[in-house]
Coordinates of C-alpha atoms in Angstrom, one line a residue:
M268 CA -8.3 -21.2 -28.5
I269 CA -5.3 -23.2 -27.4
Q270 CA -3.6 -20.2 -26.0
K271 CA -6.7 -19.3 -24.0
I272 CA -6.9 -22.8 -22.5
K273 CA -3.2 -22.5 -21.6
K274 CA -3.8 -19.2 -19.8
I275 CA -6.8 -20.7 -17.9
A276 CA -4.7 -23.7 -16.9
N277 CA -1.9 -21.4 -15.8
L278 CA -4.2 -19.2 -13.8
I279 CA -5.5 -22.3 -11.9
S280 CA -1.9 -23.5 -11.4
N281 CA -1.0 -20.2 -9.9
M282 CA -4.1 -19.3 -7.8
G283 CA -5.5 -22.7 -7.0
F284 CA -8.9 -24.3 -7.3
R285 CA -10.2 -22.7 -4.0
Y286 CA -9.7 -19.2 -5.7
L287 CA -11.3 -20.4 -8.9
F288 CA -14.4 -21.9 -7.2
F289 CA -14.8 -19.0 -4.9
R290 CA -14.8 -16.5 -7.8
V291 CA -17.3 -18.5 -9.8
F292 CA -19.7 -18.9 -7.0
Y293 CA -19.3 -15.3 -5.9
T294 CA -20.2 -14.2 -9.4
I295 CA -23.1 -16.5 -9.6
K296 CA -24.5 -15.3 -6.1
T297 CA -24.1 -11.7 -7.2
K298 CA -26.0 -12.3 -10.5
I299 CA -28.9 -14.1 -8.8
G300 CA -29.3 -11.2 -6.3
W301 CA -28.1 -13.3 -3.2
Q302 CA -26.0 -10.3 -2.0
K303 CA -29.0 -8.1 -1.7
K304 CA -30.5 -10.5 0.9
V305 CA -27.4 -10.7 2.9
F306 CA -26.6 -7.0 2.8
P307 CA -29.9 -5.1 3.4
T308 CA -30.3 -1.5 2.2
Q309 CA -32.8 -0.4 4.8
P310 CA -32.0 -2.2 8.1
K311 CA -34.2 -1.7 11.0
V312 CA -32.8 1.1 13.4
S313 CA -32.0 0.0 16.9
E314 CA -30.5 1.8 19.9
F315 CA -27.4 -0.1 21.0
T316 CA -26.5 2.3 23.8
S317 CA -27.0 5.9 24.9
L318 CA -24.5 8.6 24.4
E319 CA -24.2 9.2 28.1
N320 CA -23.6 5.5 28.8
W321 CA -20.9 5.5 26.0
R322 CA -19.2 8.5 27.5
N323 CA -19.3 7.0 31.0
N324 CA -18.0 3.6 30.0
L325 CA -15.6 4.3 27.2
P326 CA -13.7 1.2 26.1
P327 CA -10.0 1.4 26.2
F328 CA -8.4 3.6 23.4
F329 CA -5.2 5.5 22.6
F330 CA -6.6 8.6 24.4
Y331 CA -9.7 10.1 25.8
G332 CA -10.7 13.5 24.5
K333 CA -8.2 16.3 23.6
D334 CA -5.6 15.5 26.2
I335 CA -2.7 13.9 24.3
S336 CA -0.1 13.2 27.0
N337 CA 3.2 14.9 26.5
L338 CA 2.6 15.9 22.9
P339 CA 3.9 19.5 22.5
K340 CA 1.7 21.9 20.6
E341 CA 3.3 23.1 17.4
E342 CA 1.6 25.6 15.2
K343 CA 3.1 24.6 11.9
E344 CA 2.1 26.7 8.8
I345 CA 1.9 23.6 6.6
L346 CA -0.8 22.2 8.9
A347 CA -2.7 25.4 9.0
K348 CA -2.7 25.6 5.1
T349 CA -3.8 22.0 4.7
F350 CA -6.7 22.6 7.2
Q351 CA -7.7 25.8 5.4
E352 CA -7.8 23.9 2.1
I353 CA -10.0 21.2 3.6
Q354 CA -12.3 23.9 4.9
N355 CA -12.6 25.2 1.5
G356 CA -13.4 21.8 0.0
V357 CA -9.9 21.2 -1.4
F358 CA -8.6 17.7 -0.5
T359 CA -5.3 16.0 -0.9
F360 CA -5.8 12.9 -3.0
F361 CA -3.4 9.9 -2.6
S362 CA -1.1 12.0 -0.3
K363 CA -0.2 14.4 -3.1
T364 CA -2.7 15.9 -5.6
K365 CA -5.0 18.8 -4.5
I366 CA -8.5 18.5 -6.0
S367 CA -11.3 20.8 -5.2
L368 CA -14.5 18.9 -4.4
G369 CA -16.4 22.0 -3.1
K370 CA -18.2 22.4 0.2
E371 CA -21.2 20.4 -0.9
Y372 CA -19.7 17.3 -2.4
D373 CA -22.0 14.5 -3.1
W374 CA -19.5 11.6 -2.3
I375 CA -20.3 9.7 -5.5
T376 CA -18.9 11.9 -8.3
N377 CA -15.5 11.1 -9.8
P378 CA -13.8 14.5 -9.8
L379 CA -11.6 13.6 -12.8
T380 CA -14.3 12.3 -15.1
G381 CA -17.4 14.0 -13.8
F382 CA -19.0 10.6 -13.7
Q383 CA -21.8 10.2 -11.0
Y384 CA -22.5 6.8 -9.7
D385 CA -26.1 5.8 -9.0
I386 CA -26.6 5.9 -5.3
H387 CA -29.8 4.0 -5.6
K388 CA -28.0 0.9 -6.8
H389 CA -27.1 -1.9 -4.4
W390 CA -23.3 -2.0 -3.9
S391 CA -23.2 -5.5 -5.7
E392 CA -24.5 -3.8 -8.9
V393 CA -21.9 -1.1 -8.9
Q394 CA -19.1 -1.6 -11.5
D395 CA -15.6 -0.7 -10.0
L396 CA -13.9 -0.8 -13.3
S397 CA -15.5 1.3 -16.1
K398 CA -13.9 3.4 -18.8
E399 CA -16.7 5.9 -18.5
A400 CA -16.6 6.2 -14.7
G401 CA -12.8 6.2 -14.5
D402 CA -10.8 5.2 -11.5
I403 CA -13.2 4.5 -8.6
K404 CA -10.4 5.3 -6.2
Y405 CA -11.1 9.0 -6.8
V406 CA -14.5 8.5 -5.3
W407 CA -13.3 6.4 -2.3
E408 CA -10.6 8.7 -1.4
K409 CA -12.5 11.3 0.7
A410 CA -15.0 8.7 1.9
R411 CA -12.3 6.8 3.8
F412 CA -12.1 9.9 6.0
S413 CA -8.3 10.0 6.4
F414 CA -8.5 13.8 6.1
L415 CA -9.8 13.8 9.6
Y416 CA -6.3 13.4 10.9
D417 CA -5.3 16.8 9.5
V418 CA -8.3 18.4 10.9
I419 CA -7.8 16.8 14.4
R420 CA -4.1 17.6 14.5
Y421 CA -4.9 21.3 13.5
D422 CA -7.5 21.4 16.2
Y423 CA -4.9 20.0 18.8
H424 CA -2.0 22.1 17.8
F425 CA -3.9 25.4 17.2
K426 CA -6.1 24.9 20.3
D427 CA -9.2 25.1 18.2
D428 CA -12.6 23.2 18.1
Q429 CA -13.5 21.6 14.8
S430 CA -16.0 19.1 16.1
A431 CA -18.9 20.9 14.4
Y432 CA -17.1 20.5 11.0
V433 CA -16.1 16.8 11.7
F434 CA -19.5 15.7 12.8
K435 CA -21.1 17.7 9.9
E436 CA -19.0 15.7 7.4
I437 CA -19.7 12.3 9.0
E438 CA -23.5 13.0 9.1
D439 CA -23.4 14.2 5.6
F440 CA -21.8 11.0 4.4
I441 CA -24.4 8.9 6.3
T442 CA -27.3 10.9 4.9
K443 CA -26.1 10.8 1.3
N444 CA -24.8 7.1 1.3
P445 CA -27.6 4.8 2.6
I446 CA -26.5 1.5 4.0
N447 CA -25.1 -0.9 1.4
Q448 CA -25.9 1.5 -1.5
G449 CA -23.6 3.1 -4.1
P450 CA -19.9 3.0 -4.7
N451 CA -18.8 3.7 -1.1
Y452 CA -20.0 0.2 0.0
K453 CA -18.2 -1.6 -2.9
C454 CA -14.9 -2.2 -1.1
S455 CA -14.9 -3.6 2.5
Q456 CA -11.4 -2.2 3.1
E457 CA -12.6 1.3 2.4
I458 CA -15.5 0.6 4.9
S459 CA -13.1 -0.7 7.6
L460 CA -10.9 2.4 7.2
R461 CA -13.9 4.7 7.6
V462 CA -15.0 3.0 10.7
L463 CA -11.6 3.2 12.3
N464 CA -11.2 6.9 11.3
W465 CA -14.6 7.8 12.6
T466 CA -13.8 6.1 15.9
F467 CA -10.5 8.1 16.2
A468 CA -12.6 11.3 15.8
L469 CA -15.3 10.1 18.3
Y470 CA -12.7 9.6 21.0
Y471 CA -11.1 12.9 20.4
Y472 CA -14.4 14.9 20.3
K473 CA -16.1 12.7 22.8
D474 CA -17.1 15.6 25.1
S475 CA -18.2 18.0 22.3
P476 CA -21.7 19.5 22.6
N477 CA -21.9 19.0 18.8
L478 CA -22.1 15.2 19.5
T479 CA -25.8 15.0 20.3
E480 CA -27.8 12.0 21.2
V481 CA -29.6 12.0 17.8
L482 CA -26.3 12.1 15.9
F483 CA -24.6 9.6 18.1
Q484 CA -27.4 7.1 17.4
K485 CA -27.1 7.8 13.7
I486 CA -23.4 7.2 13.7
M487 CA -23.7 4.0 15.8
H488 CA -26.4 2.6 13.4
S489 CA -24.1 3.3 10.4
I490 CA -21.0 1.8 12.1
Y491 CA -22.9 -1.3 13.1
W492 CA -24.1 -2.1 9.6
Q493 CA -20.7 -1.2 8.1
I494 CA -19.1 -3.8 10.4
H495 CA -21.9 -6.2 9.5
H496 CA -21.1 -5.7 5.8
V497 CA -17.3 -6.4 6.5
Y498 CA -18.0 -9.6 8.4
H499 CA -20.4 -11.0 5.8
N500 CA -18.1 -10.3 2.9
I501 CA -14.8 -11.1 4.6
H502 CA -14.0 -14.2 2.4
F503 CA -13.9 -12.0 -0.7
S504 CA -10.8 -10.4 0.7
R505 CA -9.4 -13.6 2.3
I506 CA -9.7 -15.8 -0.8
S507 CA -10.1 -13.7 -3.9
V508 CA -7.9 -10.7 -2.9
R509 CA -5.7 -11.8 0.0
N510 CA -3.5 -8.8 0.5
N511 CA -3.5 -5.8 2.8
H512 CA -7.4 -5.6 2.4
A513 CA -7.7 -8.8 4.3
I514 CA -5.5 -7.6 7.0
T515 CA -7.4 -4.3 7.4
E516 CA -10.9 -6.0 7.5
T517 CA -10.0 -8.8 9.9
L518 CA -8.4 -6.2 12.2
L519 CA -11.6 -4.2 12.2
L520 CA -13.6 -7.4 13.1
Y521 CA -11.2 -8.1 15.9
L522 CA -11.6 -4.6 17.2
S523 CA -15.3 -4.5 16.8
E524 CA -15.9 -5.9 20.3
K525 CA -13.0 -3.9 21.8
L526 CA -14.5 -0.6 20.5
F527 CA -18.2 -1.3 20.5
P528 CA -18.9 -4.0 23.0
F529 CA -22.6 -3.0 23.1
F530 CA -23.2 -4.1 19.5
P531 CA -24.9 -7.5 19.0
N532 CA -22.8 -10.3 17.3
V533 CA -19.4 -8.6 17.9
A534 CA -18.2 -11.2 20.3
K535 CA -18.4 -13.8 17.6
W536 CA -17.0 -11.3 15.0
S537 CA -14.1 -10.3 17.1
E538 CA -13.1 -13.9 18.0
K539 CA -13.1 -14.9 14.4
G540 CA -11.5 -11.6 13.3
K541 CA -8.6 -12.2 15.7
K542 CA -8.0 -15.7 14.4
W543 CA -8.2 -14.5 10.8
F544 CA -5.9 -11.5 11.5
E545 CA -3.3 -13.8 13.0
Q546 CA -3.6 -16.1 10.0
E547 CA -3.3 -13.2 7.5
I548 CA -0.2 -11.8 9.2
A549 CA 1.4 -15.3 9.4
Y550 CA 0.7 -15.9 5.7
Q551 CA 1.2 -12.5 4.2
V552 CA 4.3 -11.4 6.1
Y553 CA 7.0 -13.8 5.2
E554 CA 9.4 -15.3 7.7
D555 CA 12.1 -12.8 6.8
G556 CA 9.8 -9.8 7.2
T557 CA 9.1 -9.2 3.6
F558 CA 5.5 -8.8 2.4
L559 CA 3.5 -10.8 -0.3
Q560 CA 2.5 -7.7 -2.2
F561 CA 6.2 -6.8 -3.0
S562 CA 5.4 -3.1 -2.4
M563 CA 6.9 -0.7 0.0
N564 CA 3.8 1.4 0.2
Y565 CA 1.6 -1.6 1.0
H566 CA 4.0 -2.8 3.5
R567 CA 3.7 0.5 5.3
V568 CA 0.0 0.0 5.3
V569 CA 0.5 -3.3 7.2
I570 CA 2.9 -1.5 9.7
Q571 CA 0.2 1.0 10.5
L572 CA -2.4 -1.7 10.9
L573 CA -0.1 -3.7 13.2
T574 CA 0.4 -0.5 15.3
W575 CA -3.3 -0.2 15.8
G576 CA -3.9 -3.8 16.5
I577 CA -1.0 -4.6 18.9
Q578 CA -1.5 -1.3 20.9
L579 CA -5.3 -1.7 21.2
A580 CA -4.9 -5.3 22.1
K581 CA -2.4 -4.3 24.9
L582 CA -4.7 -1.6 26.2
N583 CA -7.5 -4.2 26.4
G584 CA -5.4 -6.7 28.2
D585 CA -5.2 -9.0 25.2
T586 CA -2.5 -10.6 23.2
F587 CA -2.2 -12.1 19.8
D588 CA -0.4 -15.2 18.7
K589 CA 3.4 -14.8 19.0
V590 CA 3.7 -14.9 15.2
V591 CA 2.1 -11.5 15.0
Y592 CA 4.8 -9.9 17.1
E593 CA 7.5 -11.9 15.3
R594 CA 6.4 -10.7 11.9
A595 CA 5.9 -7.2 13.1
Q596 CA 9.5 -6.9 14.3
K597 CA 10.8 -8.7 11.1
S598 CA 8.9 -6.2 9.1
L599 CA 10.6 -3.4 10.9
D600 CA 14.0 -5.1 10.3
F601 CA 13.3 -5.4 6.5
L602 CA 12.0 -1.8 6.0
D603 CA 14.9 -0.4 8.2
A604 CA 17.2 -2.1 5.9
C605 CA 15.6 -0.6 2.8
I606 CA 15.2 3.0 4.0
D607 CA 17.6 5.5 2.6
P608 CA 19.4 6.8 5.7
V609 CA 19.8 10.4 4.3
S610 CA 16.3 11.1 2.8
G611 CA 14.2 8.8 5.0
E612 CA 12.5 7.5 1.8
L613 CA 12.2 3.9 0.7
P614 CA 12.5 2.8 -3.0
N615 CA 9.5 3.6 -5.0
Y616 CA 9.2 -0.1 -5.5
G617 CA 5.9 -2.0 -6.2
S618 CA 2.4 -1.0 -6.4
N619 CA 1.9 2.5 -4.9
D620 CA -1.6 3.9 -4.5
G621 CA -0.7 6.7 -2.2
A622 CA -2.3 5.1 0.9
L623 CA -1.4 6.7 4.2
F624 CA -4.3 5.6 6.4
F625 CA -3.5 7.5 9.6
K626 CA -1.5 10.6 8.9
L627 CA -0.1 11.8 12.3
T628 CA 2.6 14.1 11.1
N629 CA 3.2 16.8 8.5
D630 CA 5.9 14.6 6.8
D631 CA 5.6 14.0 3.0
Y632 CA 4.0 10.8 2.1
R633 CA 7.3 9.3 0.8
L634 CA 8.9 9.6 4.2
Y635 CA 8.4 6.3 6.3
R636 CA 10.3 7.2 9.5
S637 CA 7.4 8.1 11.8
Q638 CA 5.2 5.1 10.9
L639 CA 8.2 2.7 11.5
D640 CA 8.9 4.4 14.8
D641 CA 5.2 4.2 15.9
L642 CA 5.3 0.3 15.6
R643 CA 8.8 0.3 17.1
A644 CA 7.5 2.2 20.1
V645 CA 4.5 -0.1 20.5
L646 CA 6.7 -3.2 20.3
N647 CA 9.9 -2.1 22.0
G648 CA 9.3 1.2 23.8
Y649 CA 11.9 3.1 21.9
I650 CA 12.3 5.0 18.6
Y651 CA 15.1 5.7 16.1
F652 CA 14.1 9.1 14.8
D653 CA 12.6 12.3 16.3
S654 CA 9.1 11.0 15.8
K655 CA 6.4 12.4 18.1
S656 CA 3.5 10.6 16.5
S657 CA 3.7 7.5 18.8
L658 CA 2.2 9.8 21.5
W659 CA -1.1 9.7 19.6
Y660 CA -1.1 6.0 20.3
G661 CA -0.7 6.5 24.0
I662 CA 3.0 5.4 23.9
Q663 CA 5.7 7.5 25.6
P664 CA 9.0 6.1 24.1
K665 CA 11.5 5.5 26.9
Q666 CA 14.5 6.4 24.8
K667 CA 15.8 7.1 21.4
K668 CA 18.3 4.7 19.9
Q669 CA 20.7 4.9 17.0
A670 CA 19.6 2.8 14.0
A671 CA 22.3 0.3 13.1
L672 CA 23.4 0.2 9.5
T673 CA 24.3 -3.2 8.0
E674 CA 26.4 -3.3 4.9
I675 CA 24.9 -6.5 3.5
S676 CA 21.3 -7.5 3.9
E677 CA 19.7 -10.6 2.3
F678 CA 15.9 -11.2 2.5
T679 CA 15.8 -14.5 0.6
K680 CA 12.2 -15.4 1.2
G681 CA 10.9 -12.2 -0.4
G682 CA 13.9 -11.8 -2.7
Y683 CA 15.6 -8.5 -1.7
Y684 CA 19.4 -7.9 -1.6
I685 CA 20.8 -4.6 -0.2
I686 CA 24.2 -3.1 -0.1
Q687 CA 24.5 -0.1 2.3
E688 CA 27.9 1.5 2.0
G689 CA 27.9 4.8 3.9
N690 CA 25.3 7.0 2.2
T691 CA 25.2 4.8 -1.0
K692 CA 22.6 2.2 -1.2
T693 CA 22.2 -0.6 -3.9
F694 CA 18.8 -2.3 -3.8
I695 CA 18.3 -5.5 -5.9
R696 CA 15.2 -7.6 -6.3
C697 CA 15.5 -11.2 -7.2
G698 CA 12.7 -13.5 -6.1
A699 CA 10.2 -16.3 -7.1
Y700 CA 6.5 -16.0 -6.6
K701 CA 4.4 -18.3 -4.6
D702 CA 1.8 -15.5 -4.2
R703 CA 0.4 -13.2 -6.8
P704 CA 2.9 -10.9 -8.5
Y705 CA 2.0 -7.3 -9.1
Q706 CA 4.7 -6.1 -11.4
S707 CA 7.1 -7.8 -13.9
D708 CA 10.3 -6.3 -12.3
N709 CA 12.6 -9.1 -11.3
L710 CA 16.4 -8.2 -11.1
H711 CA 15.5 -4.5 -10.9
I712 CA 18.2 -2.3 -9.4
D713 CA 17.7 0.9 -7.4
I714 CA 20.7 3.1 -6.5
W715 CA 20.6 5.8 -3.9
I716 CA 23.6 8.3 -3.3
D717 CA 23.5 11.0 -0.6
G718 CA 19.7 10.9 -0.3
K719 CA 19.1 11.0 -4.2
N720 CA 17.4 8.1 -6.0
V721 CA 20.0 8.0 -8.9
L722 CA 18.6 4.8 -10.6
R723 CA 15.0 4.3 -9.7
D724 CA 11.7 2.5 -10.1
N725 CA 9.1 4.4 -12.1
G726 CA 6.2 3.7 -9.7
S727 CA 2.7 2.6 -10.8
Y728 CA 0.8 5.8 -11.6
Q729 CA -2.8 4.5 -11.8
Y730 CA -4.5 1.2 -11.6
N731 CA -7.3 2.2 -14.1
T732 CA -5.7 4.0 -17.0
S733 CA -4.7 3.3 -20.6
K734 CA -3.3 -0.2 -21.5
E735 CA -0.1 1.5 -22.7
L736 CA 0.6 3.2 -19.4
I737 CA -0.4 0.1 -17.3
N738 CA 2.0 -2.0 -19.3
Y739 CA 4.8 0.6 -19.0
F740 CA 4.6 1.2 -15.3
N741 CA 3.9 -2.4 -14.3
G742 CA 6.1 -4.1 -16.9
S743 CA 9.8 -4.7 -17.3
E744 CA 10.3 -1.7 -19.5
G745 CA 9.4 0.6 -16.6
H746 CA 12.2 -1.0 -14.4
N747 CA 16.0 -1.3 -14.4
T748 CA 16.1 -4.8 -15.8
I749 CA 15.9 -6.4 -19.2
S750 CA 13.2 -7.5 -21.7
I751 CA 13.3 -9.9 -24.7
D752 CA 11.7 -8.6 -27.9
G753 CA 10.1 -5.9 -25.8
K754 CA 8.2 -8.5 -23.8
D755 CA 7.8 -8.8 -20.0
Q756 CA 9.3 -11.5 -17.8
M757 CA 5.7 -12.7 -17.3
Q758 CA 2.7 -12.3 -19.5
K759 CA 0.2 -9.6 -18.6
G760 CA -3.4 -10.7 -18.0
D761 CA -6.5 -8.7 -17.2
R762 CA -6.3 -6.1 -14.4
F763 CA -4.0 -7.4 -11.7
I764 CA -3.4 -10.8 -13.2
W765 CA 0.0 -12.0 -14.5
N766 CA 0.4 -15.3 -16.3
Y767 CA 3.5 -17.6 -16.3
W768 CA 4.8 -16.4 -13.0
V769 CA 8.5 -16.5 -12.2
K770 CA 8.7 -19.7 -10.1
Y771 CA 12.5 -20.1 -10.1
A772 CA 14.9 -17.4 -8.7
K773 CA 18.3 -17.9 -6.9
A774 CA 20.7 -15.2 -5.6
N775 CA 23.4 -14.4 -3.2
L776 CA 25.4 -11.4 -2.1
T777 CA 29.0 -11.5 -1.0
E778 CA 31.7 -9.1 0.2
S779 CA 35.5 -9.2 -0.4
Q780 CA 38.2 -6.7 0.4
N781 CA 37.5 -4.4 -2.5
K782 CA 34.0 -5.0 -3.7
F783 CA 30.5 -6.4 -3.1
V784 CA 29.1 -8.9 -5.6
F785 CA 25.5 -9.8 -6.2
K786 CA 24.8 -12.9 -8.4
G787 CA 21.1 -13.8 -9.2
E788 CA 19.2 -15.6 -11.8
I789 CA 15.6 -16.2 -12.7
K790 CA 13.7 -18.3 -15.2
G791 CA 11.2 -16.2 -17.0
F792 CA 9.6 -15.2 -20.3
K793 CA 7.8 -18.6 -20.4
H794 CA 5.3 -17.2 -22.9
L795 CA 8.3 -17.0 -25.3
D796 CA 10.2 -20.2 -24.5
S797 CA 10.1 -22.6 -21.5
N798 CA 13.9 -22.6 -20.8
I799 CA 15.0 -18.9 -20.8
L800 CA 17.3 -18.0 -18.0
H801 CA 18.3 -14.5 -17.1
Q802 CA 21.5 -14.1 -15.0
R803 CA 22.6 -10.8 -13.5
I804 CA 25.9 -10.1 -11.8
V805 CA 26.3 -6.8 -10.1
T806 CA 29.6 -5.7 -8.8
K807 CA 30.0 -2.6 -6.5
S808 CA 33.4 -1.3 -6.1
K809 CA 34.1 -0.3 -2.5
G810 CA 34.6 3.4 -1.7
L811 CA 33.6 4.3 -5.3
N812 CA 30.3 5.1 -7.0
K813 CA 31.0 2.5 -9.6
W814 CA 28.9 -0.6 -10.6
I815 CA 29.5 -3.3 -13.3
V816 CA 26.2 -5.0 -14.2
K817 CA 26.5 -8.1 -16.3
D818 CA 23.3 -9.6 -17.9
I819 CA 23.5 -13.1 -19.5
I820 CA 20.4 -14.5 -21.2
S821 CA 20.3 -18.2 -22.2
G822 CA 17.7 -20.5 -23.7
V823 CA 16.7 -18.2 -26.5
E824 CA 17.9 -17.5 -29.9
N825 CA 17.3 -15.0 -32.7
K826 CA 15.7 -12.6 -30.3
T827 CA 16.6 -8.9 -29.5
S828 CA 17.2 -8.1 -25.9
F829 CA 16.9 -4.7 -24.3
Q830 CA 18.5 -3.4 -21.1
Y831 CA 16.7 -0.4 -19.4
W832 CA 17.9 2.2 -17.1
H833 CA 15.6 4.9 -15.6
F834 CA 16.7 8.2 -13.9
S835 CA 15.5 11.8 -13.6
N836 CA 16.5 14.4 -16.1
E837 CA 18.8 16.2 -13.6
M838 CA 21.0 13.0 -13.5
I839 CA 22.0 13.0 -17.2
D840 CA 25.2 15.0 -16.6
K841 CA 26.1 13.0 -13.5
L842 CA 25.6 9.5 -14.7
S843 CA 27.8 7.7 -17.2
I844 CA 26.4 4.4 -18.4
T845 CA 28.1 2.4 -21.1
S846 CA 27.6 -1.2 -22.2
L847 CA 29.3 -3.9 -24.3
D848 CA 27.7 -6.9 -25.9
R849 CA 29.0 -10.6 -25.9
N850 CA 31.6 -9.6 -28.6
N851 CA 32.9 -6.6 -26.6
K852 CA 31.3 -4.3 -29.1
K853 CA 30.2 -1.0 -27.7
L854 CA 26.6 -0.6 -27.8
E855 CA 24.9 2.7 -28.7
P856 CA 22.7 4.1 -26.0
I857 CA 19.1 4.9 -26.8
L858 CA 18.0 8.0 -24.9
E859 CA 14.2 8.5 -24.6
E860 CA 11.7 10.7 -22.7
K861 CA 9.5 8.4 -20.5
W862 CA 7.4 8.7 -17.4
Y863 CA 8.0 8.6 -13.7
S864 CA 5.3 8.5 -10.9
S865 CA 6.4 9.1 -7.3
Y866 CA 2.7 9.5 -6.2
Y867 CA -0.5 7.8 -7.3
G868 CA -2.1 9.6 -10.2
V869 CA 0.8 11.9 -10.9
K870 CA 3.3 11.4 -13.7
E871 CA 6.2 13.5 -14.7
K872 CA 8.8 13.3 -17.5
S873 CA 11.7 11.2 -17.0
T874 CA 14.6 9.7 -18.9
R875 CA 15.3 6.1 -20.0
L876 CA 18.6 4.9 -21.4
S877 CA 18.4 1.6 -23.1
F878 CA 20.8 -0.7 -24.8
E879 CA 19.7 -3.2 -27.5
S880 CA 21.5 -6.4 -28.5
N881 CA 21.0 -9.7 -30.2
T882 CA 24.0 -11.4 -28.6
N883 CA 22.1 -12.2 -25.3
M884 CA 24.7 -10.5 -23.1
F885 CA 25.2 -6.9 -21.7
T886 CA 28.3 -5.8 -19.6
T887 CA 27.3 -2.3 -18.4
K888 CA 29.5 0.1 -16.5
I889 CA 27.6 2.7 -14.3
T890 CA 29.5 5.6 -12.6
Y891 CA 28.2 8.6 -10.8
K892 CA 30.0 11.9 -10.4
K893 CA 29.0 14.1 -7.5

């Protein structure tokens, strides 16, 4: 009982009373049926504007119809293959896994478990976490309609017309998913993405004869009530969730008047949406350009949303508060420093759900260059790479510039320290949390050599899987750091909750004639003892693929500490990792078969090398032979 009280007190201390009161009242309102009154299931059908009037008075957008200025047509085999799969009912889930849904999918069945949600239930009655149903993201994936970008790009590059297929899919969704019913109205971010993706398709196929008056009215009715849903549920994301969900939803509200000026209420929704969007960017993107979700994947989500928001504001003669542009540029600076210059990948760091909202290239999901260039083109008018995707946003980059590589980068607000020596990158995390942590991974090290992720983060696999896998992928044992008695730096709570956040972290990165030195320390493991300090010193020899990692643990006695190193099986013969304890005794390595997840829902066999000691010190030498 005492431990439970302590956890509740810690939760309040971390999240605040505003969060607690909101969650309590939100739950009460749901249980008494209040949500059913606010979110009607059979709203009255109104005609907001005619198809002819819409076509003749199109609000500003990235493009109008199929004429994408200066974009060369390239008939790539990979695009043709992807389109053919979609035509046959095979969709790419989370940017990787191919799953056959068939040509007559019902939009509410989980393809992994076979569980079918009750479409007659009000969305507030739908459980999004259920062992029987499985991961609800498998139902949401097609329903966000990101697959339309593959269809539209195929249409453009192969000089085809797939408007009949696109409108058939949209109409099928509307028919089978009544307003505010079933699982596809459970998440306002999914709703927001669906509206944005439908809008992209509407502008591209604006002149299609398959877009009839009857269908147009059906789509407009659905879009209005989806935006209505987002507006009236916005504080769940802004208070209870407060991450990329809130940025997506507030952006949609801001754009509601820009894209659909004929809808009632959108002037108010847009005005508030703009204010909230500015607030979310200012709060969620820290002053140094790092992001409160501590995830490369989710930071790219924000990059794409900023690209949409800033460019559409510009096309509509509007501007945001200067903080939006400042944090957008700072985000680019941070991710540019993190990106591996050879492979174009970023560390597989933080929560990774496979999200790539607006897929405008054939690049693999793990490649970030085009999305960074899109925002760079919108902000500055130039690009770093050979990206052409910015042309879809109506931007013709004036020039291509050379990306500057900085040897030492420190992002102290978010807690990232990076050494870039030629084609060798050392990425270290050391940060305190003022916002909700998602993984227990402080003082993790990533090493990249010649485009290969030599020492790596194991990813996050799935959000709704076995407790064992969740603890492994999210916890300290799934990262290149240490644990005490096999415990995490913070204590895992339910779902996305961590107790006893790391509130103290300090680090610096220095350079001398022959080496780079990182020194960092955190206070963690508070569920074991209140005064445990973990210090990590990383010394990188210049011109050599050689690192010395020294871990010193203080404030704890009679505990066994573990030091973990994760790498692919192909690295076994190239890596040499040896370690000494406090008494200079050589430690025996423990080699185990573990898991690695580069894409959401996919796990592959991997190798973990561990050292075990009760002396509270490891001095580890890492060398890599090409």
